[in-house]
PDB file of C-alpha atoms in Angstrom:
ATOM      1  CA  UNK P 250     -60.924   4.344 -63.893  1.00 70.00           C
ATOM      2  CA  UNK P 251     -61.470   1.025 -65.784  1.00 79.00           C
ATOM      3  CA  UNK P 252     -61.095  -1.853 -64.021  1.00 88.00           C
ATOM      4  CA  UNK P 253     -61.281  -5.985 -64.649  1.00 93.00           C
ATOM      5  CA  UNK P 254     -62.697  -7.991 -61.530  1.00 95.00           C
ATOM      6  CA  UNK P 255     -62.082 -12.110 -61.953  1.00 96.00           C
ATOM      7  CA  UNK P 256     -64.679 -13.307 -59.695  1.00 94.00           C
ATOM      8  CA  UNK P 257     -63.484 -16.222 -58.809  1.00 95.00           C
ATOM      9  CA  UNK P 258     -59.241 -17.001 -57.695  1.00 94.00           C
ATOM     10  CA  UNK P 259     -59.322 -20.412 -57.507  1.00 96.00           C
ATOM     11  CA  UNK P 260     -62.052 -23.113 -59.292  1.00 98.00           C
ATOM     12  CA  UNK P 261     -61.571 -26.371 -59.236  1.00 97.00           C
ATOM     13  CA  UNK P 262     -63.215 -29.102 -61.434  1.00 97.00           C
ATOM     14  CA  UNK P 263     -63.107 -32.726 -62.202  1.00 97.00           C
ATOM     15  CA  UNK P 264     -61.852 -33.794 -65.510  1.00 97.00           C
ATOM     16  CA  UNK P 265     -64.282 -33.631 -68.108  1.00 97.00           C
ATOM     17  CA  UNK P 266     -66.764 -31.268 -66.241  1.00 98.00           C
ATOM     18  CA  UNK P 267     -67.882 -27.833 -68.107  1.00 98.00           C
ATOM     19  CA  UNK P 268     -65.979 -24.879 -66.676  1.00 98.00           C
ATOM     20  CA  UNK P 269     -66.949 -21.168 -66.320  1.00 98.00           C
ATOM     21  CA  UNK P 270     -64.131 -18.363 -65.755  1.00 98.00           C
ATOM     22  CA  UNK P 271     -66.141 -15.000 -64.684  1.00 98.00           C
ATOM     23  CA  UNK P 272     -64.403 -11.564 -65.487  1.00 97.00           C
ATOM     24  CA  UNK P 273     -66.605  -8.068 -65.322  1.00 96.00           C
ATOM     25  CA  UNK P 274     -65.024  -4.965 -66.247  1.00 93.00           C
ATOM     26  CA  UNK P 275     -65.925  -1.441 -65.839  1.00 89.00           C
ATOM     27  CA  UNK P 276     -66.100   0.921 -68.914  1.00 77.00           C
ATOM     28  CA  UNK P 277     -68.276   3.671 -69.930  1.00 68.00           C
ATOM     29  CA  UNK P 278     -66.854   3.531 -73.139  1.00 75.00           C
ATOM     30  CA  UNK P 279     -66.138   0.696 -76.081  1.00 75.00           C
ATOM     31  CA  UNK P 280     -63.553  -1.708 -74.496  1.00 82.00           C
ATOM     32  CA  UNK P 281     -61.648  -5.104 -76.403  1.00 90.00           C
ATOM     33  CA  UNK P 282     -61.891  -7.725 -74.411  1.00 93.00           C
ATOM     34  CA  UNK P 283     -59.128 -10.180 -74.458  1.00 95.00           C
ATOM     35  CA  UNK P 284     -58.382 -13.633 -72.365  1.00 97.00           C
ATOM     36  CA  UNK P 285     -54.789 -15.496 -71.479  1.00 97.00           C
ATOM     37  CA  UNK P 286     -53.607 -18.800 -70.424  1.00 97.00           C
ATOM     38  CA  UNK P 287     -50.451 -19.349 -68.092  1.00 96.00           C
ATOM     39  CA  UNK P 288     -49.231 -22.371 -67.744  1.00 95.00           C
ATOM     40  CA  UNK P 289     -46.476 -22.677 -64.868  1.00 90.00           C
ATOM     41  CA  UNK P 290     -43.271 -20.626 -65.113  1.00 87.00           C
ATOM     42  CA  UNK P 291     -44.148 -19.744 -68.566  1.00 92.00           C
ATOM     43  CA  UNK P 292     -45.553 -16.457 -70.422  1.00 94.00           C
ATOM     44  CA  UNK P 293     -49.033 -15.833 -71.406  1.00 96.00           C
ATOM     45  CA  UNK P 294     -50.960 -17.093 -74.622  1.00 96.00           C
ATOM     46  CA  UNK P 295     -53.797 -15.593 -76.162  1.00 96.00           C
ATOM     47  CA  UNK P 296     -56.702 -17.659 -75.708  1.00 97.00           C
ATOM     48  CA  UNK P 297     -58.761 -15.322 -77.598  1.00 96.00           C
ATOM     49  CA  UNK P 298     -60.751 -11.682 -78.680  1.00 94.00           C
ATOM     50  CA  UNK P 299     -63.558  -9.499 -78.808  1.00 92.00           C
ATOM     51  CA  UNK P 300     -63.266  -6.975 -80.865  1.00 88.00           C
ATOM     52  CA  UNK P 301     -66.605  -6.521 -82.282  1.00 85.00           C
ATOM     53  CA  UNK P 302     -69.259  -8.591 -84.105  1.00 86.00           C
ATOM     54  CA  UNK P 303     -70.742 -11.897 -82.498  1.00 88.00           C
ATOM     55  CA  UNK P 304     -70.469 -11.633 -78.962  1.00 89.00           C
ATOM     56  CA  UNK P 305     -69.583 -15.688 -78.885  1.00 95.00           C
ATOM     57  CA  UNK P 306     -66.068 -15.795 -79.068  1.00 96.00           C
ATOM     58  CA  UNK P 307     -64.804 -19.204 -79.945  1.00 96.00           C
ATOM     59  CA  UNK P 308     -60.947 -19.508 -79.000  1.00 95.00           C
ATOM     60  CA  UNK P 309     -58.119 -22.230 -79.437  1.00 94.00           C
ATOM     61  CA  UNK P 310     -58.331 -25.685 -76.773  1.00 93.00           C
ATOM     62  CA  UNK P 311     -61.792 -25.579 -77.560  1.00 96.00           C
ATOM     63  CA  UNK P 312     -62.458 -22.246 -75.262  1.00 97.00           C
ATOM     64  CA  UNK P 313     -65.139 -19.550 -75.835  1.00 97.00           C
ATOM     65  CA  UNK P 314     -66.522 -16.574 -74.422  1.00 98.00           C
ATOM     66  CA  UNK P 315     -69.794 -14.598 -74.449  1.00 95.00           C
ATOM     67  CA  UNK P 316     -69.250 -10.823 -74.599  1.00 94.00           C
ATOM     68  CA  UNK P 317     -71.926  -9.137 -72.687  1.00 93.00           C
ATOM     69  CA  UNK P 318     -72.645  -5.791 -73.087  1.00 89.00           C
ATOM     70  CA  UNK P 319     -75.465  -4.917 -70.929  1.00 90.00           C
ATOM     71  CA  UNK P 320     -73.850  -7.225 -67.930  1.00 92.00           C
ATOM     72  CA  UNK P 321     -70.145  -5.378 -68.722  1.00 92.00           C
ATOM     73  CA  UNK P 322     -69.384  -9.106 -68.489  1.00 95.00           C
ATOM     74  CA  UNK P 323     -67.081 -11.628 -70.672  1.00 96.00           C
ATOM     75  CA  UNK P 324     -66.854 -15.074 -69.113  1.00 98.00           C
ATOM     76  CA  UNK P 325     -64.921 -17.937 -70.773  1.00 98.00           C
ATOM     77  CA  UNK P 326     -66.419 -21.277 -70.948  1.00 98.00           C
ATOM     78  CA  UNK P 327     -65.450 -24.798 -72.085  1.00 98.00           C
ATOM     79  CA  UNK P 328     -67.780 -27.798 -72.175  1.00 97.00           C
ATOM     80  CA  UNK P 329     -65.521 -30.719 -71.340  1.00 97.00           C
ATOM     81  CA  UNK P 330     -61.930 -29.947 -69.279  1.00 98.00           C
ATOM     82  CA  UNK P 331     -58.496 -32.003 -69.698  1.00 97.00           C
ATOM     83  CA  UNK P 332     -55.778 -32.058 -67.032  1.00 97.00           C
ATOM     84  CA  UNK P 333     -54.131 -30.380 -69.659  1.00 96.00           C
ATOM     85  CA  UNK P 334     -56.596 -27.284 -69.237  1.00 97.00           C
ATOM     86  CA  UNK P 335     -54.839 -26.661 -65.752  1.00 97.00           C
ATOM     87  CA  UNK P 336     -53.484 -23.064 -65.961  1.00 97.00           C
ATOM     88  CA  UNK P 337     -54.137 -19.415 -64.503  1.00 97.00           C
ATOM     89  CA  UNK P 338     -56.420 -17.673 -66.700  1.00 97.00           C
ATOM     90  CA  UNK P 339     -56.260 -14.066 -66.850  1.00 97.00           C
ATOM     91  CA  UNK P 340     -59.601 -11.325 -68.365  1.00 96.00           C
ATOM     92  CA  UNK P 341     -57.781  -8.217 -69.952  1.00 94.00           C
ATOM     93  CA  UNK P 342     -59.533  -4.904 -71.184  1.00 92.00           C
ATOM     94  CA  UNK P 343     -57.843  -2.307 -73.745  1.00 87.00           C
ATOM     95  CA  UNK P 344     -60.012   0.833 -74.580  1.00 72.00           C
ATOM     96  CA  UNK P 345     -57.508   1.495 -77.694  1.00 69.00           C
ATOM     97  CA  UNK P 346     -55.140   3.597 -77.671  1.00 65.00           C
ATOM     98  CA  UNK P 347     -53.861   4.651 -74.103  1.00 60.00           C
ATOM     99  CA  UNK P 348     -50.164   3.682 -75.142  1.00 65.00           C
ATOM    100  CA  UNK P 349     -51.503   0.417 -75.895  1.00 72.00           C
ATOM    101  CA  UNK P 350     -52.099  -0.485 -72.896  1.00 84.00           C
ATOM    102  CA  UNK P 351     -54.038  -3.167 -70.962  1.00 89.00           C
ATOM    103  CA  UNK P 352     -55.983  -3.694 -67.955  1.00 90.00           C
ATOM    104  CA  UNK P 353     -56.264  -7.143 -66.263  1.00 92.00           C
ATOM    105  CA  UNK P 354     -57.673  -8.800 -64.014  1.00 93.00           C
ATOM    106  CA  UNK P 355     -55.987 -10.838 -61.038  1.00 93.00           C
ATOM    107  CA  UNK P 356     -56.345 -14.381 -62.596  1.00 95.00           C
ATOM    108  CA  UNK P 357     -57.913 -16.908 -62.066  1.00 97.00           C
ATOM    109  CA  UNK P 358     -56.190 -20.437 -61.524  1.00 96.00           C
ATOM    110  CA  UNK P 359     -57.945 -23.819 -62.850  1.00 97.00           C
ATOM    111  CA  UNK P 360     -57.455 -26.495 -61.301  1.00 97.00           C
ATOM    112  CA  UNK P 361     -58.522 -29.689 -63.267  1.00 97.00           C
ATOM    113  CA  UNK P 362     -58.643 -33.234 -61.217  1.00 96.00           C
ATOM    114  CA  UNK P 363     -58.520 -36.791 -62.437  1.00 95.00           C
TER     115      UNK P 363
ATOM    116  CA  UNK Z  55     -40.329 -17.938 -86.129  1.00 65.00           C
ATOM    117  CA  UNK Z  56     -41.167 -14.869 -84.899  1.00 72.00           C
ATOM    118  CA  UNK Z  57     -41.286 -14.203 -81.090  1.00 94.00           C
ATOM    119  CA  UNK Z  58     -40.045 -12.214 -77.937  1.00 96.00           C
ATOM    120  CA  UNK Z  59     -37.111 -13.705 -76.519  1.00 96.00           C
ATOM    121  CA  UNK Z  60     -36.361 -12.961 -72.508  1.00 97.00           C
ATOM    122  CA  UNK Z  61     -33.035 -14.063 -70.541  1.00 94.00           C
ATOM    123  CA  UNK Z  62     -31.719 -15.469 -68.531  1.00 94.00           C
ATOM    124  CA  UNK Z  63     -34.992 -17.364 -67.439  1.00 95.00           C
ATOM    125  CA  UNK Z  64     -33.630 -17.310 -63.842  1.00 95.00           C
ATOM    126  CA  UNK Z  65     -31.410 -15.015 -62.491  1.00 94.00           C
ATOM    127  CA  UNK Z  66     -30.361 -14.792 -58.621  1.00 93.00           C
ATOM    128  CA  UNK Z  67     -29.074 -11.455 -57.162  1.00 90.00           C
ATOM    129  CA  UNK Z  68     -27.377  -9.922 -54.037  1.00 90.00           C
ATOM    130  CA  UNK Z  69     -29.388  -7.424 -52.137  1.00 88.00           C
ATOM    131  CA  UNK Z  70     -27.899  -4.261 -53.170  1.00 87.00           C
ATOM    132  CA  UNK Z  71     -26.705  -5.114 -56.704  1.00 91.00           C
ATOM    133  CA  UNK Z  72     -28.688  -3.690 -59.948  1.00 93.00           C
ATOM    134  CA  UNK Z  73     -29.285  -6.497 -62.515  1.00 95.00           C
ATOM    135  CA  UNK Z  74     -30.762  -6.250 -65.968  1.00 96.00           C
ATOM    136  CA  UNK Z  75     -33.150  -8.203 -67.681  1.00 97.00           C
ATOM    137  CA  UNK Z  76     -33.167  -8.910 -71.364  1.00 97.00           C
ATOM    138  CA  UNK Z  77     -36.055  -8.381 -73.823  1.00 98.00           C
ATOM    139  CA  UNK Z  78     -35.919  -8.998 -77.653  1.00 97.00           C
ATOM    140  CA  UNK Z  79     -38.571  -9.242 -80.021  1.00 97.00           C
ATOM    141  CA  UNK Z  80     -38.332  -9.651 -83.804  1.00 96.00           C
ATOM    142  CA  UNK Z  81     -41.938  -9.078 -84.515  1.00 94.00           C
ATOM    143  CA  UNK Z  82     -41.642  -5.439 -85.670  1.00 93.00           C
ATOM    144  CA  UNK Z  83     -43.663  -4.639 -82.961  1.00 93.00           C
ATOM    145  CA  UNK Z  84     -43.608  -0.604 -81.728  1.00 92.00           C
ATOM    146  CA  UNK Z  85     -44.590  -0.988 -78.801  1.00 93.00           C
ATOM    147  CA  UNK Z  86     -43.371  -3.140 -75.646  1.00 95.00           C
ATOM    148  CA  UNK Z  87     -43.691  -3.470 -72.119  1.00 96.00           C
ATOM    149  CA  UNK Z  88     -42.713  -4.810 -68.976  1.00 97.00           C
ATOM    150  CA  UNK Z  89     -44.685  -6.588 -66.456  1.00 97.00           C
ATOM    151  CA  UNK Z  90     -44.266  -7.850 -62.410  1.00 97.00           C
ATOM    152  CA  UNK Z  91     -46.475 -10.808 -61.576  1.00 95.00           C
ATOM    153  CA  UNK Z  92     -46.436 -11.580 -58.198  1.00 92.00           C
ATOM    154  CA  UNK Z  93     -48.818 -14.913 -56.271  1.00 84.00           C
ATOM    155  CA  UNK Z  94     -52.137 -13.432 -56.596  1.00 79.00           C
ATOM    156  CA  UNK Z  95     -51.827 -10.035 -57.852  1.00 81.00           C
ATOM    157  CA  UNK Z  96     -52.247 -10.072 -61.649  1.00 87.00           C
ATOM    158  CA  UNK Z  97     -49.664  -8.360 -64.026  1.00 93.00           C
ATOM    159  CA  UNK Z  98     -48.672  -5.021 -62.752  1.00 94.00           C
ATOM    160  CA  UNK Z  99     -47.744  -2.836 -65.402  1.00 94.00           C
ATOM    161  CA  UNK Z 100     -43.489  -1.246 -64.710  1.00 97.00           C
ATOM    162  CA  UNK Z 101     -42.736   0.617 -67.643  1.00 97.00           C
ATOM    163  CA  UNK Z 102     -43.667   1.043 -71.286  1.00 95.00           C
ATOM    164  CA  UNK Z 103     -42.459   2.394 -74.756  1.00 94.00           C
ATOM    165  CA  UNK Z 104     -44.120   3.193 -77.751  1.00 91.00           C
ATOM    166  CA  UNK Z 105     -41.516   4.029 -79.677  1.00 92.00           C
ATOM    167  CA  UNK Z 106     -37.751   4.126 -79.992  1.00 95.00           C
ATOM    168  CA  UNK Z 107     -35.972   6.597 -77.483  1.00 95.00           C
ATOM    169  CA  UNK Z 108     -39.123   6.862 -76.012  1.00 94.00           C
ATOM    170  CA  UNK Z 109     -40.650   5.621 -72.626  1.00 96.00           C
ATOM    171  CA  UNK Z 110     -42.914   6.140 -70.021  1.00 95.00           C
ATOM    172  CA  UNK Z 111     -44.365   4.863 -66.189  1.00 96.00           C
ATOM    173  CA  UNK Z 112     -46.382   2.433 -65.292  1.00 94.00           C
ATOM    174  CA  UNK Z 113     -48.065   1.303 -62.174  1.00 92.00           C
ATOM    175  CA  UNK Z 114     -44.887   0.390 -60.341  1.00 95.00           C
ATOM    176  CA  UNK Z 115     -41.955   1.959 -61.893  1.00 96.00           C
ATOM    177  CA  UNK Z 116     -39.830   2.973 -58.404  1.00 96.00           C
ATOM    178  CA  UNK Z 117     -36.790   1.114 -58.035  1.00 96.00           C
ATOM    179  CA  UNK Z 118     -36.650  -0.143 -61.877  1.00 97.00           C
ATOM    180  CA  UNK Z 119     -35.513   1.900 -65.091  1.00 97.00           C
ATOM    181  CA  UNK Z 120     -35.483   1.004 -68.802  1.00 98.00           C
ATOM    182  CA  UNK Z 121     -34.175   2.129 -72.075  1.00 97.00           C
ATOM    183  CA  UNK Z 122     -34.915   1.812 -75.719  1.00 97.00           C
ATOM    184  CA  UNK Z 123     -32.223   2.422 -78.200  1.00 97.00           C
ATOM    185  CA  UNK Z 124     -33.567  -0.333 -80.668  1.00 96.00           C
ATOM    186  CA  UNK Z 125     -36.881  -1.130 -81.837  1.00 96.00           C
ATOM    187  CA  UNK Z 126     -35.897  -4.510 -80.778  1.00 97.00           C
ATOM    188  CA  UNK Z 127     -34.532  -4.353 -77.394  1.00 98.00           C
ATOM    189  CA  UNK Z 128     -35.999  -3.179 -74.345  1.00 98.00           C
ATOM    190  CA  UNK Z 129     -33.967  -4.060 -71.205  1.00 98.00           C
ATOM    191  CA  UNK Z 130     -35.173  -3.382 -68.075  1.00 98.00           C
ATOM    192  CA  UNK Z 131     -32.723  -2.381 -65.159  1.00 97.00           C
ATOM    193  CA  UNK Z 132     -34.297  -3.643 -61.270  1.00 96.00           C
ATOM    194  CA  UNK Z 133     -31.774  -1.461 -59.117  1.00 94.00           C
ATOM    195  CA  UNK Z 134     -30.990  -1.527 -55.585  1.00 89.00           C
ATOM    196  CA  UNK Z 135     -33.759   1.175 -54.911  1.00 88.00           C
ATOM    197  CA  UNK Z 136     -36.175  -1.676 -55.276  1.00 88.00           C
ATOM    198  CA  UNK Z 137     -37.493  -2.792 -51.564  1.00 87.00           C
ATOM    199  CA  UNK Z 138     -38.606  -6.296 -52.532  1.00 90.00           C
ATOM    200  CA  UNK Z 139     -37.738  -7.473 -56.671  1.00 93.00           C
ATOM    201  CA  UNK Z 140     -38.428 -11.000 -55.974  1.00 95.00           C
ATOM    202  CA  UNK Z 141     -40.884 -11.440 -58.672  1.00 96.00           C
ATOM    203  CA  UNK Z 142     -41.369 -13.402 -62.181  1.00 96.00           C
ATOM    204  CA  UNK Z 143     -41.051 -10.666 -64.861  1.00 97.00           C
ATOM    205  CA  UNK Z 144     -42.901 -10.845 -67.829  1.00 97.00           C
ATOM    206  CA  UNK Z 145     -41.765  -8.906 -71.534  1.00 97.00           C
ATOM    207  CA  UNK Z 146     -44.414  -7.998 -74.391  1.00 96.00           C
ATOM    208  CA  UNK Z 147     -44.770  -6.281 -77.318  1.00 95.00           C
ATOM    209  CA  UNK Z 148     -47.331  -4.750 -79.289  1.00 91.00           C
ATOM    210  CA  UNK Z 149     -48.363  -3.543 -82.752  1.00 87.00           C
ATOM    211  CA  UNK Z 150     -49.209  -0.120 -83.259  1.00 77.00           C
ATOM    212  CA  UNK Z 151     -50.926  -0.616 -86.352  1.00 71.00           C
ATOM    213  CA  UNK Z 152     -54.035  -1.768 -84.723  1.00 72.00           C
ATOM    214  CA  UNK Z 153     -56.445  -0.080 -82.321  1.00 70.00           C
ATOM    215  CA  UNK Z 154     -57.199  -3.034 -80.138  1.00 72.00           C
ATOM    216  CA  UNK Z 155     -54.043  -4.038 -78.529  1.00 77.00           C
ATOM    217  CA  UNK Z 156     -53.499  -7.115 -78.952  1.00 88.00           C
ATOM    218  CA  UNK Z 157     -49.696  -8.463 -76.732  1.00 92.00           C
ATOM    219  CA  UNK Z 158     -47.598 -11.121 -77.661  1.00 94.00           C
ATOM    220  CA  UNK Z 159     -45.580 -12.078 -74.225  1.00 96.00           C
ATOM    221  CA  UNK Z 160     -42.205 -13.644 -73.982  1.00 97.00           C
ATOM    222  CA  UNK Z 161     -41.674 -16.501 -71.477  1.00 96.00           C
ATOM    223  CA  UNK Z 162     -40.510 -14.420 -68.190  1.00 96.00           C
ATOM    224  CA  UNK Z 163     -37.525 -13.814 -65.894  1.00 97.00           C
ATOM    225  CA  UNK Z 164     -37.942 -15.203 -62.666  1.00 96.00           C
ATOM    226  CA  UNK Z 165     -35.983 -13.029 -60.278  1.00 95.00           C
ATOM    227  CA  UNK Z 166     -34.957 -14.005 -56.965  1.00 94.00           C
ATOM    228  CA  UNK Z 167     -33.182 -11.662 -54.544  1.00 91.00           C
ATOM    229  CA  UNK Z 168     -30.798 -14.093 -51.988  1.00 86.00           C
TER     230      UNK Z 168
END
């Protein structure tokens, strides 16, 4: 069965420090790869996609992400943090199809300090 | 603007009484879902529909029932059968027309069982 794995539940990071959000997944087969932000008592937003091409993803609030295929890995990164960055962060897989459904990982929540 | 709509955003219940949860999108979408998020474990996937009149199980789906009559609406029912409902629940919608999967959430029900 496919599965998403968030490495880490919790980072936390000073303002203005780079940031790295790990998710693996496990597919045998051709996966999207998808990331959200939650901000409290709110819904999700699409940060942003893989769907094929470039494996460096560039996403809105300055976020990217570098598919890898051989490392079944898609970690989001962002160079400089704002307080405003603080969120949960969740890694989502859809194989296409399957009802349209997707997989995702147990979030991860970013803490950014002043 | 399009969007998913959910109400009320917080709704308080009696143990033993059913209460339904409102879902509306106006995106044209096919497909929508319904999601539990609970501290810590991700989105857990309730129920599903891909099409009017038509739905099916997801992860969780004891103790919760749904129905589609409009491509629009998809209400979601969390009935006295369900041990412990105190969650946030999250709406979303998808378009069939593309293979990847893409969901558009609404901004969640928090639900909270006195």
């Amino acid at each position: 069965a496919q599965s998403v794995t968030q490495l880490d539940s919790q980072v936390p990071v000073f303002e203005e420090a780079p940031v790295e959000l790990r998710c693996n997944y496990s597919s045998s087969v051709s996966v999207y790869l998808f990331w959200y932000v939650q901000y409290p008592n709110q819904g999700l937003q699409l940060l942003l996609k893989y769907l094929s091409g470039s494996t460096l993803v560039k996403g809105i609030n300055g976020f990217e992400a570098e598919f890898n295929k051989s490392q079944t890995s898609f970690h989001l990164r962002k160079p400089s943090v704002h307080i405003s960055d603080t969120a949960e962060y969740f890694c989502a897989v859809s194989l296409g199809g399957q009802g349209g459904k997707l997989i995702f990982g147990q979030g991860t929540e970013l803490s950014v300090k002043p | 603007d399009g969007g998913i709509t959910q109400s009320p955003k917080y709704l308080f219940r009696k143990e033993g009484q059913n209460v339904t949860l409102s879902c509306e999108q106006n995106l044209n979408h096919d497909a929508m879902y319904w999601y539990r998020q609970d501290p810590g474990q991700g989105l857990r996937l309730i129920y599903y529909s891909q099409i009017v009149n038509d739905f099916q199980k997801g992860d969780i789906a004891e103790g919760y029932s749904v129905s589609r009559e409009k491509k629009e609406s998809f209400p979601l029912t969390v009935t006295s059968a369900q041990k412990n409902p105190t969650a946030f629940y999250l709406c979303a919608s998808c378009s069939s027309g593309t293979a990847y999967n893409e969901q558009f959430f609404g901004p969640g029900t928090r639900l909270t069982v006195l």
